[in-house]
Amino acid sequence: MVLIQRTTVLLVAILAFFASVPATIYAEDVLVTLIEVQGNRRIESATVLAKIKTREGAVFSPSQLKEDIRLLYQLGHFEDVQVKTEGFEQGLKVIFWVKEKPLIREISYEGNEEVTLEKLKEIVTLLPRTAFNQQLIQDNAEKIRLKYQDSGYYHAVIVPVIVELKGGDKNVVYYIEEGKKIRLSEVIITGNTVIPTAEIKESMKNQEHWFFSFFGTSGTLRSEELKEDVETVRNLYYNRGYIQVQVSDPIVEERPLTLHTHEFLGQTETYTTSNEVAIRIHIQEGDQFQVGSVSLKGNTTITDNELLKEIKLKRGDIFSREILRQDVARIMDRYDSIARPFASVVPLFNIDQEKKTVALAFEIQEGGEVRIGRIDITGNNKSRDKVVRREMRLDEGDLYSKKALKRSYERINNLNFFETVDIAPERRLQEPVMDLNIRVKEKMTGSLSIGGGYSSVDKLMGIAEITQGNLGGRGQLLKFKVQWSRTRRIYMVSFMEPYLFDKAVWGRVDVYNQDQTFDGYKLRSTGFGLGIGKSFTEYVAGSLRYSLDQSNIYDISTAPTYLLQRQIDSYGTAITTSSLTANLSRDSRDFYLDPKTGSRNTVFVQYAGGPLGGGPSFIKSVADSAWYFPLFWDTVFMTRGRVGYVDTLIELPIPTGERFFIGGAGSVRGYRYGSVGTIGPYGPIEVGPDGTLTRIGGNKELIFNIEYTFPIVPAARLKGLLFYDMGRAFNEYEPLRPMQLRHSYGWGFWWLSPMGPLRFEWGYIVNRKATDQPSQFEFSIGTLF
């Protein structure tokens, strides 16, 4: 109203000005020859001049001045804006006179004890050194009151007090009277006969107080969620066919004093509680309705028969709003699969009150095919555009596909170069085109880590690693790693190019040197590997890898086992292994480091010797399959199976390093590494003087793992896990017998740290033998590659 009055005065002044000017002057257009800003102290004149549309040299326009006043008020810095004009150099000088709003210097709180200052600052949007805004101050007072209500202080009073300072600036003080904490003692449901009261109460967010209420929010009246609770109760009935149900608005009943009685050891005990409230909700259920008929309208591209397959609600079924919602979503997905994402599906109802039926008619507007327009990538300050684009399953000009869009997100996310990935489709007006805006937030892909840890296999260990997972922003991997412990020393350099010559073919080179202590001897291995791989379909990929390994046995401190002695007799203490490995895998996991759905199935065959040279000649094959199933509350169930076989192709034995050693992290947890081995012609597994096992491994392996993970601190990517493992290694003279598998169970923690996945696990052996320890702690570090 004030703005309208000021604008009216302005226009009258402008008209009066022109009335006083001779006709010979304003018969032609008058130009603005100068613009000035007056009255401003903190706000720069340049800010005002940049906001207004009136320009020097332009024709004077009263309507434009009116718009400029509105634009200046929108800045939020001024409580008054006026315009004055004066004749100047055969034109007009326009003066914008402004009065700035006072600043808020300080914001403070008095009387808060139950809600900390930090919590209050999180919800208050008012900031110091911003323009004074009475409405914003009141709005934040209401936010504080609602925060107290959600904490159980239903009668909290928040009073904002404005303290005026010299010079006109102001301080804001929120005076808080918290009052007594109110407890939600009872939720009263009346009128219900079809759905039990307990089920209705369980579905609501406002829950009654009970013994363990201090662990959560139950027992606290949350006013903001009462409307949501009413809608939840309605949906319970809608999903069971009661489409005419009426649920009253909740009535909050205050109970200053409540008398309670209960029986204890045959005596009646009485006590009184205060500061309680109850919620009362009344329900009129009405009649149950069934589906009368189902029909389709407007579909021409997809036939009735095809769409009816997507509809689960059939004639005679009890009507359900949730199933109807799912039916609409499935029809939309069906149109999305043929590049028509703008199709609309509106269910229409025809209720027959006498027959208690609902006739459903799905009215469809199919829309036209939509193609992909521009693909814009932002936020990739380091990564090159092509690193992101080559993971996209959609290209400019392609037909739109929701499935391909989802897969594109998964592939970009699996690069692990970005903290966040967002793909936002944007429809062009009046065009069958969808632009894609890809916004990423990069994270550090290079790391230098020097530290130590504990492994159930290596005991205390030190690790030094330099890794760059996105070398030069090209998506290449370069890694230098050094690891040393009581039983192992590893030196490794790796380089990987994910797209050789910008083709969907990857290449990798590894060079390593490793020293490892086994039972009674040490093994030094030096070698390299060259690998190349390619994706054949969206989920299926294959690779070939050539490796050359030179291994030397030294420091034999005890009498060699039968297998080791046979190996030394056959090859000597030095063995050169030349091998070629073919790998085929299908990986549909949504996120490799923390999968919630999908599976990973892989099989590899390794061939050594023969025309490839080297001493040993053998063939080794392993098949591994892991499946992930999302459950309730962001929990995941995983099941995995692994079977392996290795056999010599000549008369000489299989090298000990190529045998299967079962036990420990990654196989059967709870057992020491290699202790779930065989007994047979080599004699029982012996226990040395220091309690260690003589591990001989096997030429066959069979492993099953079941795991259940659940979030503990979702923001920190910390999870808990429960597991059950079964497995065993079998020697050359034993068939694979599932009944002979060893079993274990346990629990642990999983953390997706900056170094990669870290696992801490405690395993316990089922049917423990004399040579088994009661339990085993497992610690393992996963890397990003």
mmCIF file of C-alpha atoms in Angstrom, residues 86-318:
data_model
loop_
_atom_site.group_PDB
_atom_site.id
_atom_site.type_symbol
_atom_site.label_atom_id
_atom_site.label_comp_id
_atom_site.label_asym_id
_atom_site.label_seq_id
_atom_site.Cartn_x
_atom_site.Cartn_y
_atom_site.Cartn_z
ATOM 1 C CA GLU A 86 15.526 18.310 -12.721
ATOM 2 C CA GLY A 87 16.249 19.989 -16.055
ATOM 3 C CA PHE A 88 19.836 19.380 -17.100
ATOM 4 C CA GLU A 89 21.676 20.108 -20.383
ATOM 5 C CA GLN A 90 18.557 20.161 -22.622
ATOM 6 C CA GLY A 91 17.197 17.051 -20.931
ATOM 7 C CA LEU A 92 16.414 15.652 -17.503
ATOM 8 C CA LYS A 93 18.542 14.693 -14.521
ATOM 9 C CA VAL A 94 16.929 11.767 -12.690
ATOM 10 C CA ILE A 95 17.769 11.461 -8.980
ATOM 11 C CA PHE A 96 17.099 8.189 -7.146
ATOM 12 C CA TRP A 97 16.882 9.023 -3.443
ATOM 13 C CA VAL A 98 17.030 5.974 -1.149
ATOM 14 C CA LYS A 99 16.770 5.390 2.571
ATOM 15 C CA GLU A 100 18.610 2.280 3.662
ATOM 16 C CA LYS A 101 17.176 -0.218 6.101
ATOM 17 C CA PRO A 102 19.060 -0.470 9.403
ATOM 18 C CA LEU A 103 21.438 -3.404 9.878
ATOM 19 C CA ILE A 104 21.036 -6.215 12.344
ATOM 20 C CA ARG A 105 24.236 -6.112 14.378
ATOM 21 C CA GLU A 106 23.802 -9.068 16.745
ATOM 22 C CA ILE A 107 21.400 -11.966 17.291
ATOM 23 C CA SER A 108 21.271 -13.495 20.763
ATOM 24 C CA TYR A 109 19.131 -15.926 22.749
ATOM 25 C CA GLU A 110 18.008 -15.818 26.365
ATOM 26 C CA GLY A 111 16.398 -18.592 28.383
ATOM 27 C CA ASN A 112 17.340 -21.584 26.240
ATOM 28 C CA GLU A 113 18.505 -24.517 28.320
ATOM 29 C CA GLU A 114 17.013 -27.619 26.703
ATOM 30 C CA VAL A 115 17.897 -26.634 23.126
ATOM 31 C CA THR A 116 21.550 -25.698 22.660
ATOM 32 C CA LEU A 117 22.765 -22.542 20.980
ATOM 33 C CA GLU A 118 24.259 -24.611 18.159
ATOM 34 C CA LYS A 119 20.883 -26.229 17.429
ATOM 35 C CA LEU A 120 19.150 -22.853 17.383
ATOM 36 C CA LYS A 121 21.697 -21.418 14.952
ATOM 37 C CA GLU A 122 21.120 -24.377 12.632
ATOM 38 C CA ILE A 123 17.433 -23.517 12.160
ATOM 39 C CA VAL A 124 17.534 -19.695 12.281
ATOM 40 C CA THR A 125 18.002 -18.098 8.852
ATOM 41 C CA LEU A 126 18.459 -14.582 10.214
ATOM 42 C CA LEU A 127 22.098 -13.465 9.981
ATOM 43 C CA PRO A 128 24.096 -10.597 11.540
ATOM 44 C CA ARG A 129 25.022 -7.643 9.306
ATOM 45 C CA THR A 130 21.988 -8.140 7.089
ATOM 46 C CA ALA A 131 19.142 -5.693 6.491
ATOM 47 C CA PHE A 132 16.501 -5.464 9.197
ATOM 48 C CA ASN A 133 13.377 -7.449 8.240
ATOM 49 C CA GLN A 134 10.541 -7.615 10.754
ATOM 50 C CA GLN A 135 8.718 -10.438 8.949
ATOM 51 C CA LEU A 136 11.851 -12.575 8.785
ATOM 52 C CA ILE A 137 12.408 -12.047 12.505
ATOM 53 C CA GLN A 138 8.875 -13.277 13.263
ATOM 54 C CA ASP A 139 9.241 -16.238 10.905
ATOM 55 C CA ASN A 140 12.371 -17.368 12.737
ATOM 56 C CA ALA A 141 10.625 -17.035 16.088
ATOM 57 C CA GLU A 142 8.053 -19.526 14.772
ATOM 58 C CA LYS A 143 10.839 -21.871 13.621
ATOM 59 C CA ILE A 144 12.287 -21.839 17.133
ATOM 60 C CA ARG A 145 8.853 -22.559 18.631
ATOM 61 C CA LEU A 146 8.356 -25.551 16.328
ATOM 62 C CA LYS A 147 11.817 -26.838 17.237
ATOM 63 C CA TYR A 148 10.822 -26.760 20.899
ATOM 64 C CA GLN A 149 7.527 -28.488 20.122
ATOM 65 C CA ASP A 150 9.368 -31.298 18.362
ATOM 66 C CA SER A 151 11.539 -31.635 21.464
ATOM 67 C CA GLY A 152 8.470 -32.018 23.705
ATOM 68 C CA TYR A 153 8.110 -28.430 24.944
ATOM 69 C CA TYR A 154 4.613 -27.892 23.625
ATOM 70 C CA HIS A 155 3.976 -24.616 25.538
ATOM 71 C CA ALA A 156 7.266 -22.892 24.696
ATOM 72 C CA VAL A 157 6.927 -19.144 24.080
ATOM 73 C CA ILE A 158 9.372 -17.244 21.873
ATOM 74 C CA VAL A 159 9.392 -13.432 22.006
ATOM 75 C CA PRO A 160 11.727 -11.492 19.689
ATOM 76 C CA VAL A 161 12.821 -8.156 21.168
ATOM 77 C CA ILE A 162 14.336 -5.418 18.995
ATOM 78 C CA VAL A 163 17.038 -3.272 20.630
ATOM 79 C CA GLU A 164 17.756 -0.031 18.735
ATOM 80 C CA LEU A 165 21.353 1.166 18.697
ATOM 81 C CA LYS A 166 22.894 4.550 18.057
ATOM 82 C CA GLY A 167 22.948 5.271 14.353
ATOM 83 C CA GLY A 168 19.731 3.310 13.744
ATOM 84 C CA ASP A 169 21.097 -0.251 13.614
ATOM 85 C CA LYS A 170 19.424 -2.911 15.732
ATOM 86 C CA ASN A 171 20.118 -6.012 17.820
ATOM 87 C CA VAL A 172 17.654 -8.910 17.970
ATOM 88 C CA VAL A 173 17.185 -10.880 21.194
ATOM 89 C CA TYR A 174 14.991 -13.981 21.254
ATOM 90 C CA TYR A 175 13.594 -14.435 24.753
ATOM 91 C CA ILE A 176 12.599 -18.058 25.290
ATOM 92 C CA GLU A 177 10.276 -19.417 27.937
ATOM 93 C CA GLU A 178 10.643 -23.181 27.543
ATOM 94 C CA GLY A 179 8.013 -24.336 29.988
ATOM 95 C CA LYS A 180 7.608 -27.929 31.116
ATOM 96 C CA LYS A 181 8.301 -30.864 28.824
ATOM 97 C CA ILE A 182 5.041 -32.414 27.659
ATOM 98 C CA ARG A 183 4.742 -36.164 27.199
ATOM 99 C CA LEU A 184 2.445 -37.821 24.656
ATOM 100 C CA SER A 185 0.914 -40.436 26.932
ATOM 101 C CA GLU A 186 -1.859 -41.832 24.730
ATOM 102 C CA VAL A 187 -3.095 -42.003 21.135
ATOM 103 C CA ILE A 188 -6.850 -42.663 21.152
ATOM 104 C CA ILE A 189 -8.390 -44.145 18.008
ATOM 105 C CA THR A 190 -12.189 -44.463 17.857
ATOM 106 C CA GLY A 191 -14.651 -45.726 15.258
ATOM 107 C CA ASN A 192 -12.339 -48.348 13.756
ATOM 108 C CA THR A 193 -13.479 -51.954 13.389
ATOM 109 C CA VAL A 194 -11.703 -53.188 10.248
ATOM 110 C CA ILE A 195 -8.115 -52.229 11.063
ATOM 111 C CA PRO A 196 -6.862 -52.923 14.611
ATOM 112 C CA THR A 197 -5.969 -49.942 16.749
ATOM 113 C CA ALA A 198 -2.429 -51.263 17.266
ATOM 114 C CA GLU A 199 -1.789 -51.309 13.505
ATOM 115 C CA ILE A 200 -3.081 -47.758 13.094
ATOM 116 C CA LYS A 201 -0.908 -46.499 15.948
ATOM 117 C CA GLU A 202 2.154 -48.289 14.568
ATOM 118 C CA SER A 203 1.801 -46.518 11.211
ATOM 119 C CA MET A 204 1.775 -43.032 12.765
ATOM 120 C CA LYS A 205 4.831 -40.872 13.389
ATOM 121 C CA ASN A 206 3.430 -39.544 16.671
ATOM 122 C CA GLN A 207 4.000 -42.468 19.018
ATOM 123 C CA GLU A 208 2.990 -42.955 22.641
ATOM 124 C CA HIS A 209 5.545 -42.683 25.413
ATOM 125 C CA TRP A 210 6.993 -45.981 26.667
ATOM 126 C CA PHE A 211 9.923 -47.269 28.694
ATOM 127 C CA PHE A 212 12.544 -46.848 25.940
ATOM 128 C CA SER A 213 11.277 -43.511 24.592
ATOM 129 C CA PHE A 214 14.550 -41.821 25.518
ATOM 130 C CA PHE A 215 16.190 -43.715 22.597
ATOM 131 C CA GLY A 216 14.078 -41.923 19.965
ATOM 132 C CA THR A 217 11.253 -39.453 19.379
ATOM 133 C CA SER A 218 8.343 -41.542 20.686
ATOM 134 C CA GLY A 219 6.446 -39.904 23.511
ATOM 135 C CA THR A 220 6.901 -36.437 21.976
ATOM 136 C CA LEU A 221 4.003 -34.599 20.339
ATOM 137 C CA ARG A 222 5.171 -33.459 16.898
ATOM 138 C CA SER A 223 2.524 -31.028 15.708
ATOM 139 C CA GLU A 224 3.983 -30.652 12.210
ATOM 140 C CA GLU A 225 3.513 -34.394 11.621
ATOM 141 C CA LEU A 226 -0.120 -34.627 12.754
ATOM 142 C CA LYS A 227 -1.438 -33.873 9.238
ATOM 143 C CA GLU A 228 0.900 -36.494 7.825
ATOM 144 C CA ASP A 229 -0.424 -38.999 10.386
ATOM 145 C CA VAL A 230 -4.003 -38.329 9.263
ATOM 146 C CA GLU A 231 -3.033 -38.969 5.639
ATOM 147 C CA THR A 232 -1.219 -42.150 6.674
ATOM 148 C CA VAL A 233 -4.356 -43.465 8.396
ATOM 149 C CA ARG A 234 -6.451 -42.634 5.307
ATOM 150 C CA ASN A 235 -4.017 -44.542 3.108
ATOM 151 C CA LEU A 236 -4.315 -47.600 5.334
ATOM 152 C CA TYR A 237 -8.038 -47.664 4.541
ATOM 153 C CA TYR A 238 -7.688 -46.623 0.881
ATOM 154 C CA ASN A 239 -5.348 -49.568 0.317
ATOM 155 C CA ARG A 240 -8.009 -51.962 1.655
ATOM 156 C CA GLY A 241 -10.876 -50.698 -0.433
ATOM 157 C CA TYR A 242 -12.443 -48.219 2.009
ATOM 158 C CA ILE A 243 -12.406 -45.300 -0.400
ATOM 159 C CA GLN A 244 -15.041 -43.273 1.476
ATOM 160 C CA VAL A 245 -13.272 -43.347 4.846
ATOM 161 C CA GLN A 246 -13.337 -40.130 6.862
ATOM 162 C CA VAL A 247 -10.586 -39.385 9.364
ATOM 163 C CA SER A 248 -11.123 -36.438 11.695
ATOM 164 C CA ASP A 249 -8.512 -33.826 12.432
ATOM 165 C CA PRO A 250 -6.565 -34.846 15.556
ATOM 166 C CA ILE A 251 -7.737 -33.310 18.819
ATOM 167 C CA VAL A 252 -4.969 -32.627 21.343
ATOM 168 C CA GLU A 253 -6.193 -33.141 24.926
ATOM 169 C CA GLU A 254 -4.049 -31.698 27.687
ATOM 170 C CA ARG A 255 -3.820 -33.684 30.911
ATOM 171 C CA PRO A 256 -2.302 -31.644 33.756
ATOM 172 C CA LEU A 257 -2.726 -34.572 36.175
ATOM 173 C CA THR A 258 -3.258 -38.221 35.226
ATOM 174 C CA LEU A 259 -3.995 -41.026 37.691
ATOM 175 C CA HIS A 260 -2.458 -44.438 36.882
ATOM 176 C CA THR A 261 -3.097 -47.787 38.547
ATOM 177 C CA HIS A 262 -1.426 -51.170 38.082
ATOM 178 C CA GLU A 263 -1.178 -54.520 39.821
ATOM 179 C CA PHE A 264 2.120 -55.505 41.497
ATOM 180 C CA LEU A 265 2.501 -58.674 43.595
ATOM 181 C CA GLY A 266 -1.232 -58.858 44.116
ATOM 182 C CA GLN A 267 -1.527 -55.271 45.281
ATOM 183 C CA THR A 268 -2.903 -52.271 43.415
ATOM 184 C CA GLU A 269 -0.380 -49.465 43.066
ATOM 185 C CA THR A 270 -1.502 -45.916 42.252
ATOM 186 C CA TYR A 271 0.596 -42.992 41.042
ATOM 187 C CA THR A 272 -0.008 -39.627 39.376
ATOM 188 C CA THR A 273 1.789 -38.061 36.395
ATOM 189 C CA SER A 274 1.611 -34.480 35.113
ATOM 190 C CA ASN A 275 2.268 -32.499 31.935
ATOM 191 C CA GLU A 276 0.844 -35.042 29.531
ATOM 192 C CA VAL A 277 -1.213 -34.807 26.365
ATOM 193 C CA ALA A 278 -3.283 -37.265 24.382
ATOM 194 C CA ILE A 279 -4.259 -37.318 20.703
ATOM 195 C CA ARG A 280 -7.787 -38.349 19.757
ATOM 196 C CA ILE A 281 -8.636 -39.371 16.169
ATOM 197 C CA HIS A 282 -12.081 -40.548 15.095
ATOM 198 C CA ILE A 283 -12.634 -42.706 11.996
ATOM 199 C CA GLN A 284 -15.764 -43.350 9.939
ATOM 200 C CA GLU A 285 -14.767 -46.368 7.868
ATOM 201 C CA GLY A 286 -17.601 -46.652 5.351
ATOM 202 C CA ASP A 287 -17.977 -49.646 3.000
ATOM 203 C CA GLN A 288 -15.343 -51.702 1.217
ATOM 204 C CA PHE A 289 -15.189 -51.357 -2.589
ATOM 205 C CA GLN A 290 -13.955 -53.728 -5.260
ATOM 206 C CA VAL A 291 -12.666 -53.046 -8.766
ATOM 207 C CA GLY A 292 -15.591 -53.226 -11.188
ATOM 208 C CA SER A 293 -13.891 -52.876 -14.551
ATOM 209 C CA VAL A 294 -10.588 -51.692 -16.030
ATOM 210 C CA SER A 295 -10.356 -49.827 -19.332
ATOM 211 C CA LEU A 296 -7.893 -47.723 -21.315
ATOM 212 C CA LYS A 297 -8.406 -44.531 -23.305
ATOM 213 C CA GLY A 298 -6.137 -42.615 -25.655
ATOM 214 C CA ASN A 299 -3.475 -45.248 -26.304
ATOM 215 C CA THR A 300 -2.640 -45.863 -29.953
ATOM 216 C CA THR A 301 1.096 -46.637 -29.961
ATOM 217 C CA ILE A 302 0.864 -49.421 -27.384
ATOM 218 C CA THR A 303 -2.024 -51.891 -27.563
ATOM 219 C CA ASP A 304 -4.544 -52.541 -24.798
ATOM 220 C CA ASN A 305 -3.217 -56.067 -24.298
ATOM 221 C CA GLU A 306 0.322 -54.818 -23.717
ATOM 222 C CA LEU A 307 -0.733 -52.162 -21.224
ATOM 223 C CA LEU A 308 -3.156 -54.433 -19.371
ATOM 224 C CA LYS A 309 -0.173 -56.664 -18.566
ATOM 225 C CA GLU A 310 1.266 -53.745 -16.584
ATOM 226 C CA ILE A 311 -1.913 -53.298 -14.538
ATOM 227 C CA LYS A 312 -2.138 -55.471 -11.424
ATOM 228 C CA LEU A 313 -5.606 -54.315 -10.317
ATOM 229 C CA LYS A 314 -8.115 -56.684 -11.918
ATOM 230 C CA ARG A 315 -11.889 -56.959 -11.917
ATOM 231 C CA GLY A 316 -13.082 -58.299 -8.560
ATOM 232 C CA ASP A 317 -9.933 -57.271 -6.635
ATOM 233 C CA ILE A 318 -10.202 -55.172 -3.498
#
